[in-house]
C-alpha positions in Angstrom: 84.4 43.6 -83.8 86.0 40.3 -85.0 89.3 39.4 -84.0 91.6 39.4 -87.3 93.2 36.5 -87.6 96.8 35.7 -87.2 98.7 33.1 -89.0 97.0 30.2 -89.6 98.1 29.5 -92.6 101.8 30.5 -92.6 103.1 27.0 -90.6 102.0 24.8 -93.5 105.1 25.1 -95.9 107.7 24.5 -92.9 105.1 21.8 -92.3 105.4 20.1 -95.3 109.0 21.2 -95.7 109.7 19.0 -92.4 108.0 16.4 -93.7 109.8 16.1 -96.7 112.8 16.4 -95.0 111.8 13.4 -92.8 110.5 11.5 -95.6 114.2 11.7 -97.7 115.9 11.0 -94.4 114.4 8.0 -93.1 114.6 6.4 -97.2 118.1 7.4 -96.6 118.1 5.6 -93.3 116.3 2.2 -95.0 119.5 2.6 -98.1 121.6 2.4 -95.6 120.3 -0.3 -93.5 120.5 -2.5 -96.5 123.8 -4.8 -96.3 122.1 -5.3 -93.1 119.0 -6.5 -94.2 120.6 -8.8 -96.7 122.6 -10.4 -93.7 119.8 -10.9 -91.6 117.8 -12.4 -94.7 121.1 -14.9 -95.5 121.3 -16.0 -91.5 117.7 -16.5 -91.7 118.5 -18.7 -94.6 121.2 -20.5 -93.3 119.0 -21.2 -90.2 116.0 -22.6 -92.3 119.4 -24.7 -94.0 120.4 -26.3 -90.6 116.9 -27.1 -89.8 116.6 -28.9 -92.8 120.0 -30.6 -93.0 118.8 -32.2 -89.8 116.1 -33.4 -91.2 117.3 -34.6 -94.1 120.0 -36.2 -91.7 117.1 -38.2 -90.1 115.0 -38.5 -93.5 117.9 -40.1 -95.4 119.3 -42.1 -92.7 115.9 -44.1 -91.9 115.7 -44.6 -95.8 119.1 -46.0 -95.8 118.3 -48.1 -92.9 115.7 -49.7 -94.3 117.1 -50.4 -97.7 119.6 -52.2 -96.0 116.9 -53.8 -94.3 115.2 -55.1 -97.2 118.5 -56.3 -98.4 119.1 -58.3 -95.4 115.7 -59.4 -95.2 115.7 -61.1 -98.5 118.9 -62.4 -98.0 117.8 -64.1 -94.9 115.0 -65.7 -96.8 117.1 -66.5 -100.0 119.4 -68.5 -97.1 116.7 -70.8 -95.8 116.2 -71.9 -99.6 120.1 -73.0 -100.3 121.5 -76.3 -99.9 125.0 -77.8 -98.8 126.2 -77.0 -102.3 125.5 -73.5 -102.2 122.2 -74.0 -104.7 119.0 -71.9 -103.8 116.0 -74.4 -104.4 112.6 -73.0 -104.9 113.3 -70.1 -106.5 109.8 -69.6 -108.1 108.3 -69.4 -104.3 110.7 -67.4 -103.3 110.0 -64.5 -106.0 106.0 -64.7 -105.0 107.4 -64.3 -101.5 109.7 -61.3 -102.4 107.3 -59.6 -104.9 104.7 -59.6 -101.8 106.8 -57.4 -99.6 108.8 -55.3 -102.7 106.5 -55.3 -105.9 108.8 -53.4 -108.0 112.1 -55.2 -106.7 113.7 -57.7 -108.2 116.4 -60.3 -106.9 119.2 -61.9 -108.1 122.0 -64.6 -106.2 125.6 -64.1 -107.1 128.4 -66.3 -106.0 132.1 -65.0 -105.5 132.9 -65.5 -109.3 130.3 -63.3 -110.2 127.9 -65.9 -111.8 123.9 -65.7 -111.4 123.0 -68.6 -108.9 119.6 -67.7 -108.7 116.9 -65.4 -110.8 114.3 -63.9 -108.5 113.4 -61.6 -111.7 112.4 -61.8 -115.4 115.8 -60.2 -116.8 119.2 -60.4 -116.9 120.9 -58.7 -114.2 123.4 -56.2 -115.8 127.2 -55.7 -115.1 126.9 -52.9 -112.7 124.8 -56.0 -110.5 127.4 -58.5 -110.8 130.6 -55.6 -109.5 128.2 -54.6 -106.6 128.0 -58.3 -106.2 131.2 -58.9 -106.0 132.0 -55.9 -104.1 130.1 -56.5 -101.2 132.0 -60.5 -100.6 135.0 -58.8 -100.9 133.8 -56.4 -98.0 131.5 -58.7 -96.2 129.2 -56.2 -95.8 126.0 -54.7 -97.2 126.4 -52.0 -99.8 123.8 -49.3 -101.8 124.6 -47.9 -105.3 122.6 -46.8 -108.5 123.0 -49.4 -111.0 121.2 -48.3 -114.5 118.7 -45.6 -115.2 115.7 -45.9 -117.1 114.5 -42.9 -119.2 113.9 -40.5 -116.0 113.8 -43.3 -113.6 116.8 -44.7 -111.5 117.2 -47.8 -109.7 119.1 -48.9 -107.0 120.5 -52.0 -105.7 121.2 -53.0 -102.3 123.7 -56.6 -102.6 124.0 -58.4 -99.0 126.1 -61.3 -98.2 124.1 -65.1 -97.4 124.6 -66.2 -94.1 124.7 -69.5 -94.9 127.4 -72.9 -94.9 131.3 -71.6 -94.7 132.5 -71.3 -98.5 129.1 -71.0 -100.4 130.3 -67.2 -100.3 126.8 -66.2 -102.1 125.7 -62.4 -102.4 122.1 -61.4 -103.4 121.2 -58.0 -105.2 118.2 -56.6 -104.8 117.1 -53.7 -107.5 114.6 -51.8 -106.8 113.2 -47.8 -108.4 114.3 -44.6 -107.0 110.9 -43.3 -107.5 109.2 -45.8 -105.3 111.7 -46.4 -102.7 112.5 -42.4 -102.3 110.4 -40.2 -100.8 108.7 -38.0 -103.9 109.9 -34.9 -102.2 111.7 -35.2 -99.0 108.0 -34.5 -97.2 110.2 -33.5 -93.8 111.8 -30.7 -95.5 110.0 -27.2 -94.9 109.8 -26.5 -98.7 107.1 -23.5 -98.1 110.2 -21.7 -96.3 112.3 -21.5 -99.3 113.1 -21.9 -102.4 115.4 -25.3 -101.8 116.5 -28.2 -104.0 118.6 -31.2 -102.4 121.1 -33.6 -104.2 121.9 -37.6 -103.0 124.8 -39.0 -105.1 124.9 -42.7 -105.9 127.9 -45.2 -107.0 127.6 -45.8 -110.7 130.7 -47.7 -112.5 133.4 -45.4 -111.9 131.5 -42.0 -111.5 128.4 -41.3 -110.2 124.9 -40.9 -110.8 122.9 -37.8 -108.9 119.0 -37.7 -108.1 117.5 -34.4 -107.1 114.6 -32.8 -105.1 112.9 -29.3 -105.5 110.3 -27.5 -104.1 108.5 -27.8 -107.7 108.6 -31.3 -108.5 107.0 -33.9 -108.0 109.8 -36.5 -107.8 113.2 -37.1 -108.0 114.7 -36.2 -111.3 118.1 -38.1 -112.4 121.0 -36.2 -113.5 125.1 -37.4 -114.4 127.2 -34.6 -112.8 130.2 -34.2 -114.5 132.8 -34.3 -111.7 130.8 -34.8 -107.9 127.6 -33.1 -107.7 127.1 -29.4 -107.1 123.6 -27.4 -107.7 122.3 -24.2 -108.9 126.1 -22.0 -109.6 123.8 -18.7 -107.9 123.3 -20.8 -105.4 123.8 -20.6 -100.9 125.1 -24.5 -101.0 125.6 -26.5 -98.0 127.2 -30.0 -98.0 126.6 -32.4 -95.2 128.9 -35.2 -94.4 129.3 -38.7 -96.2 127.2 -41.6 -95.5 129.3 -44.7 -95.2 129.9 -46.2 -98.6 126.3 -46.2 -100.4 126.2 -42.5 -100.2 129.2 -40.3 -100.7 127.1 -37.0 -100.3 124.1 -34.9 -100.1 123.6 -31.3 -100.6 120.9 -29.0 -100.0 120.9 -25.6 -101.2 118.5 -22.7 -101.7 118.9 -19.7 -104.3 121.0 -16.9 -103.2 117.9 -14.1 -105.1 115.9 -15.3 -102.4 118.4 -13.5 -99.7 118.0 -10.1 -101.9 114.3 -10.8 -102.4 114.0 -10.4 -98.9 115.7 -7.7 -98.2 114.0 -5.8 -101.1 110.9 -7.2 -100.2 111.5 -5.7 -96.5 113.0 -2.7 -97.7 109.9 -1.8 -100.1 107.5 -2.6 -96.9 110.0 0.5 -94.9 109.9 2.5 -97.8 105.5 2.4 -98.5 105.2 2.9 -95.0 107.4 5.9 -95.5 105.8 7.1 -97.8 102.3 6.6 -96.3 103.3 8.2 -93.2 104.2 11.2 -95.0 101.1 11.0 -97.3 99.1 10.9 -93.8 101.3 14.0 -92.4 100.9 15.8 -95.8 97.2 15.5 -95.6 96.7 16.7 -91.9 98.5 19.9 -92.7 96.5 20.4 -96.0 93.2 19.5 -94.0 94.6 21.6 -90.8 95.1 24.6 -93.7 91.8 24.1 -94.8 90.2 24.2 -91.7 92.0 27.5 -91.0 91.4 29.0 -94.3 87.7 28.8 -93.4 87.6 30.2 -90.2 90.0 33.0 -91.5 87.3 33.3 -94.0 84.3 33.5 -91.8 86.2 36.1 -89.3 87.2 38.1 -92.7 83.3 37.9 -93.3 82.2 39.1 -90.1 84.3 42.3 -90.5 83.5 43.2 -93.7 80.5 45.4 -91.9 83.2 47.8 -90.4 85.6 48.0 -93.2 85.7 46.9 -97.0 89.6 47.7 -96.9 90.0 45.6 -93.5 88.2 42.8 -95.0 89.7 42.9 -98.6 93.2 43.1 -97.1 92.4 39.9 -94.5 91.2 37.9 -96.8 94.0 38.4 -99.6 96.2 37.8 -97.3 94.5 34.2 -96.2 95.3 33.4 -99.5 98.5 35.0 -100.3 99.6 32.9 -97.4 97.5 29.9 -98.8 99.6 29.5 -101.6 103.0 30.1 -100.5 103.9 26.7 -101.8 103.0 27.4 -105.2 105.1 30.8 -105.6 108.2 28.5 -106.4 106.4 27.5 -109.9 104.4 30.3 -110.6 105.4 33.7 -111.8 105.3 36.0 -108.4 103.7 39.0 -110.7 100.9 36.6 -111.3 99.8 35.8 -107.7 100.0 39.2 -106.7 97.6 40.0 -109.2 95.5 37.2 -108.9 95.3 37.6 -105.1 94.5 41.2 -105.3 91.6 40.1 -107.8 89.9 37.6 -105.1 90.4 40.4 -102.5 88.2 42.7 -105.0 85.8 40.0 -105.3 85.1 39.4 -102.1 82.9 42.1 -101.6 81.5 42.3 -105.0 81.0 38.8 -105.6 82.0 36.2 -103.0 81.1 33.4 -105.5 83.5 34.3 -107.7 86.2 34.7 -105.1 85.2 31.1 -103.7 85.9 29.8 -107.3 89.1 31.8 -107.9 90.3 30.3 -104.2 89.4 27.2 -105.4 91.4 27.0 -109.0 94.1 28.4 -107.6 94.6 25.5 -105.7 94.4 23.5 -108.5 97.3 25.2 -109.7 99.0 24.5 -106.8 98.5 21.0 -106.9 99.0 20.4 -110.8 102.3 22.2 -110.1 103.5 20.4 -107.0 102.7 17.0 -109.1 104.2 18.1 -112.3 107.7 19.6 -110.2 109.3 16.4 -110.8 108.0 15.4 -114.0 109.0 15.7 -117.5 106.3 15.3 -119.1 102.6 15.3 -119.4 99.1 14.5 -120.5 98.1 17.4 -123.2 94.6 16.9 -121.4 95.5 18.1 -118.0 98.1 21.0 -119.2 95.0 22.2 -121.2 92.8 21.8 -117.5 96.1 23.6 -116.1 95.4 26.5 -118.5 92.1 27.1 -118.7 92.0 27.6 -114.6 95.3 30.1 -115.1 93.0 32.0 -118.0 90.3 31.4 -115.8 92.0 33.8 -112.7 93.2 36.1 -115.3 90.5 37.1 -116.7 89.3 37.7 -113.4 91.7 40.4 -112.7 91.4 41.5 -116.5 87.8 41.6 -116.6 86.5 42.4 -120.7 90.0 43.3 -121.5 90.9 39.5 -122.1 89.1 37.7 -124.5 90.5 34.1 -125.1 90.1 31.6 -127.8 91.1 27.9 -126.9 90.7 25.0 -129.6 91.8 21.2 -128.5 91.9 18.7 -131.4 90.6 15.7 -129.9 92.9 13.2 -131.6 95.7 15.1 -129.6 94.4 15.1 -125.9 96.0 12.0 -124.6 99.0 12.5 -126.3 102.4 13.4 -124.2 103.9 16.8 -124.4 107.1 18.9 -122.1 105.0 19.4 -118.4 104.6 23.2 -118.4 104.9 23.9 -121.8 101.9 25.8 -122.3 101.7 28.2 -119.4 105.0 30.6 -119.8 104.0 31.5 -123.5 100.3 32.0 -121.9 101.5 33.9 -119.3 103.9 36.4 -121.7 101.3 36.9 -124.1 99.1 38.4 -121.2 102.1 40.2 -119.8 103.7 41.4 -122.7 100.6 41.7 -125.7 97.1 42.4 -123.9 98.0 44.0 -120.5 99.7 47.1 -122.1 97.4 47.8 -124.0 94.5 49.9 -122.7 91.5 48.5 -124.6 93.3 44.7 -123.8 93.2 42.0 -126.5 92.6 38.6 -127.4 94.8 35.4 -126.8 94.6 32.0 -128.6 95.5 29.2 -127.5 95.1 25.9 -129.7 96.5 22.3 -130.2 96.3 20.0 -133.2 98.0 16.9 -134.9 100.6 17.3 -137.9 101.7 14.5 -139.5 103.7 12.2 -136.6 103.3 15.3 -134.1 101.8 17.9 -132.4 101.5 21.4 -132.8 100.9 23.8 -129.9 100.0 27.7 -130.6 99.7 30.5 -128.6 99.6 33.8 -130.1 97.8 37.6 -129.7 96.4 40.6 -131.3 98.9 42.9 -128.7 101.7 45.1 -129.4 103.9 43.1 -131.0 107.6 43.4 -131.0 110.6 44.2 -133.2 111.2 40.4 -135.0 115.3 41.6 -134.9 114.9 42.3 -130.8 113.1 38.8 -130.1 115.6 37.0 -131.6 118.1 38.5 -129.6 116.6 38.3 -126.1 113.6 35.1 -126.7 112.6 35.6 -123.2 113.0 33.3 -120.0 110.2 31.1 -121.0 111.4 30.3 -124.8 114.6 30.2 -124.2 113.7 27.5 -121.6 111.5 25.5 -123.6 114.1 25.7 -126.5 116.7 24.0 -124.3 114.1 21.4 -122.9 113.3 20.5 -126.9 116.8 20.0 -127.5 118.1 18.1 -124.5 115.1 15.5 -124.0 115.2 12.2 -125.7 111.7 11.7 -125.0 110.9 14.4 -127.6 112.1 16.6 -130.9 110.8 19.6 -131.9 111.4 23.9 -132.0 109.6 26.7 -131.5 109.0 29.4 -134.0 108.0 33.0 -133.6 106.0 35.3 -135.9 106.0 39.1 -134.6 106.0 42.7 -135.8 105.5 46.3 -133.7 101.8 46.2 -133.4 101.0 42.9 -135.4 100.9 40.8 -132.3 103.0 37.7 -131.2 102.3 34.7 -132.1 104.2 31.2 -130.7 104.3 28.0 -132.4 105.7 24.8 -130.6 105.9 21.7 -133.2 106.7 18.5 -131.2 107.6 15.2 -133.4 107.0 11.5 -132.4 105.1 12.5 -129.7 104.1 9.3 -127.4 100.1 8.8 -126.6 99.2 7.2 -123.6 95.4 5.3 -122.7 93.5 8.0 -121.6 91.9 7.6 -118.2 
């Protein structure tokens, strides 16, 4: 004799249940792991900063170097070409000699009352020329400032003293484009580590004139800050130093989204793997069931030689415990029924058992994926119940006939999840099942206007109109409520009843939404 078998199916609701429970406490763990996240993400930031402020340290400090170089350089050469009374000969050989080196540069030679000495260029040097010219005698030293700007472009001058005869006190300018002489992008910066942008101001007049790098662009863009230079107002700004006299500032900074987009980003990674953990766990213990469903089924088979009763009772059982899950959404009086119907079947038709095993785990599963929903395809609450009808008229045998009719133009619309099922359900209950010969139940859907209307009525005993109104049962009463509290839809429910002239249930929903169906 087989062995009956002992509760292999009982484990899998605290199963779930724990996993559940571990799956809302570790995304309770990730919340609160946030601020730290976003910390992390702002130090990694302001590490990625440093590392660039160094290099723009080294970046913007060779570039200064060597526009001071070229300065000097072309001073140098301007010196061989002046005379004892401080006038630069050659100057058409000099330019060919300049323009070699610097092609976009030009050159001009400034004495110490601001005159032009010497043109190394076809225009007119402007005022901003002649004060930097005069600037740098007064300082004896070699100075960098932005002198005009030219649609998007800006250029930059570079004056240096002449080393030449005491009292020739000559200064040459040498203006040159930001775009050519400025890196396009500040190439040592790690721009694929974050979303950055840095600033350089320049001298201009009595203000200053800003040029500024971003990951995006190709080149330096000019802009005229109002008061100093700052960037982006949402920004994570760091200023470095002053560079002596041609360059009051620089700034780098990088958008302070990016900090939260990391942390999000990190936090959404935590919270899928969560979720795929417990998707993994959830399946095992479904699979696990399975697996024990069937061998409870094939001992329940090998015993059903002894005794029909042993058997029938084993295998309802298997299933009662099968779908303990479900009992939470379904109405207890209907499982019972329905189990005690595939425990009938067994014997007389293991088929049909196999089949009402199987839909009644689709009820399960429509339920469990529906318990947190407010609303729902009209297609798959009409799958939901056919496969209740479906079991019931199992148990009921001929004493339930059903009548369904779907208007196609209404299947993808959206209707309340559940909405069908408790009027199916009381009809059954409360019109067919006491009566002895049974009845028919109709269920149909169809458009009206700008909305849906759902009925569900039969040919039972009917009720007292006055006695309805009164009590309306858990389910309307329910689905009243739901119609007058969701936004998401408008509608009521009317009821047409007499002793003996059946019930009959009409839902009306307006401005239902359709979705694509799929």
């Amino acid at each position: 004799m087989a062995p009956r078998p002992r509760g292999l199916i009982r484990w899998e609701p605290a199963a779930i249940g724990a996993i559940v429970v571990g799956y809302l406490l570790a995304n309770a763990a990730i919340t609160v792991m946030r601020p730290g996240m976003v910390r992390a993400a702002v130090s990694d930031i302001g590490v990625s900063l440093a590392r660039d402020q160094r290099q723009l340290d080294r970046d913007l400090a060779q570039w200064r170097q060597g526009m001071a170089a070229d300065g000097r350089w072309v001073a140098a050469l301007v010196a061989f070409a002046v005379d004892e009374r401080g006038a630069v000969q050659h100057a058409e050989q000099l330019e060919a000699i300049a323009a070699a080196r610097l092609p976009t540069a030009r050159v001009w030679v400034f004495d110490r009352r601001g005159a032009v000495r010497a043109q190394l260029a076809p225009d007119a040097p402007s005022a901003q020329h002649a004060a930097l010219a005069l600037a740098s005698l007064r300082g004896d030293t070699t100075l960098l400032a932005a002198t005009e700007v030219r649609g998007g472009d800006l250029r930059l001058a570079v004056a240096s003293p002449l080393r030449t005869s005491p009292g020739a006190d000559l200064v040459i300018v040498l203006d040159r484009s930001a775009a050519s002489c400025l890196p396009p992008r500040l190439p040592g910066l790690d721009w694929a580590g974050h979303a950055a942008r840095a600033a350089l101001d320049f001298p201009f007049g009595h203000g200053f004139v800003g040029v500024t790098w971003t990951a995006a662009g190709r080149g330096p863009s000019v802009g005229w800050p109002a008061a100093g230079w700052s960037l982006m107002d949402t920004s994570l700004i760091a200023v470095y130093g002053e560079m002596a006299d041609s360059t009051p500032r620089f700034e780098l900074g990088i958008a302070r989204e990016l900090a939260w987009s990391r942390a999000e980003s990190r936090m959404d990674w935590l919270r899928a793997m969560s979720t795929i953990i417990a998707l993994g766990l959830v399946l095992g213990v479904v699979l696990a069931g399975r697996a024990g469903r069937a061998r409870r089924l094939r001992a329940t088979e090998r015993s059903l030689a002894e005794s029909h009763l042993r058997a029938a009772q084993a295998e309802a059982a298997a299933t009662r415990a099968g779908l303990a899950a479900v009992q939470a959404r379904l109405h207890p009086h209907f499982l019972s029924n329905a189990l005690h119907s595939v425990a009938a079947l067994i014997s007389s038709d293991p088929a049909a058992a196999e089949e009402a095993v199987d839909r009644l785990g689709d009820l399960f599963r429509y339920s469990m994926e529906q318990s947190a929903r407010a609303s729902v395809v009209l297609e798959r609450e009409w799958r939901f119940v056919e496969d209740y009808l479906a079991i019931e008229r199992m148990r009921l045998g001929s004493r339930l006939a059903v009548e369904m009719a779907l208007d196609p133009a209404v299947t993808a619309s959206e209707v309340p999840s559940f909405v069908l099922q408790p009027l199916v359900e009381n009809a059954i209950r409360h019109g067919v099942g006491p009566r002895r010969l049974g009845g028919t139940v109709r269920v149909s859907a169809r458009r009206t206007g700008g909305g849906i209307e759902l009925n569900v009525s039969d040919d039972g005993v009917g009720a007292d109109p006055s006695a309805v109104q009164a009590s309306s049962g858990t389910g309307i009463r329910t689905l009243r409520q739901r119609l007058a509290l969701d936004p998401a839809f408008t509608g009521h429910v009317d009821i047409e009843t007499a002793p003996n002239a059946g019930f009959r249930v009409r839902v009306t929903i307006g401005d239902a939404v359709t979705t694509s169906h799929h």
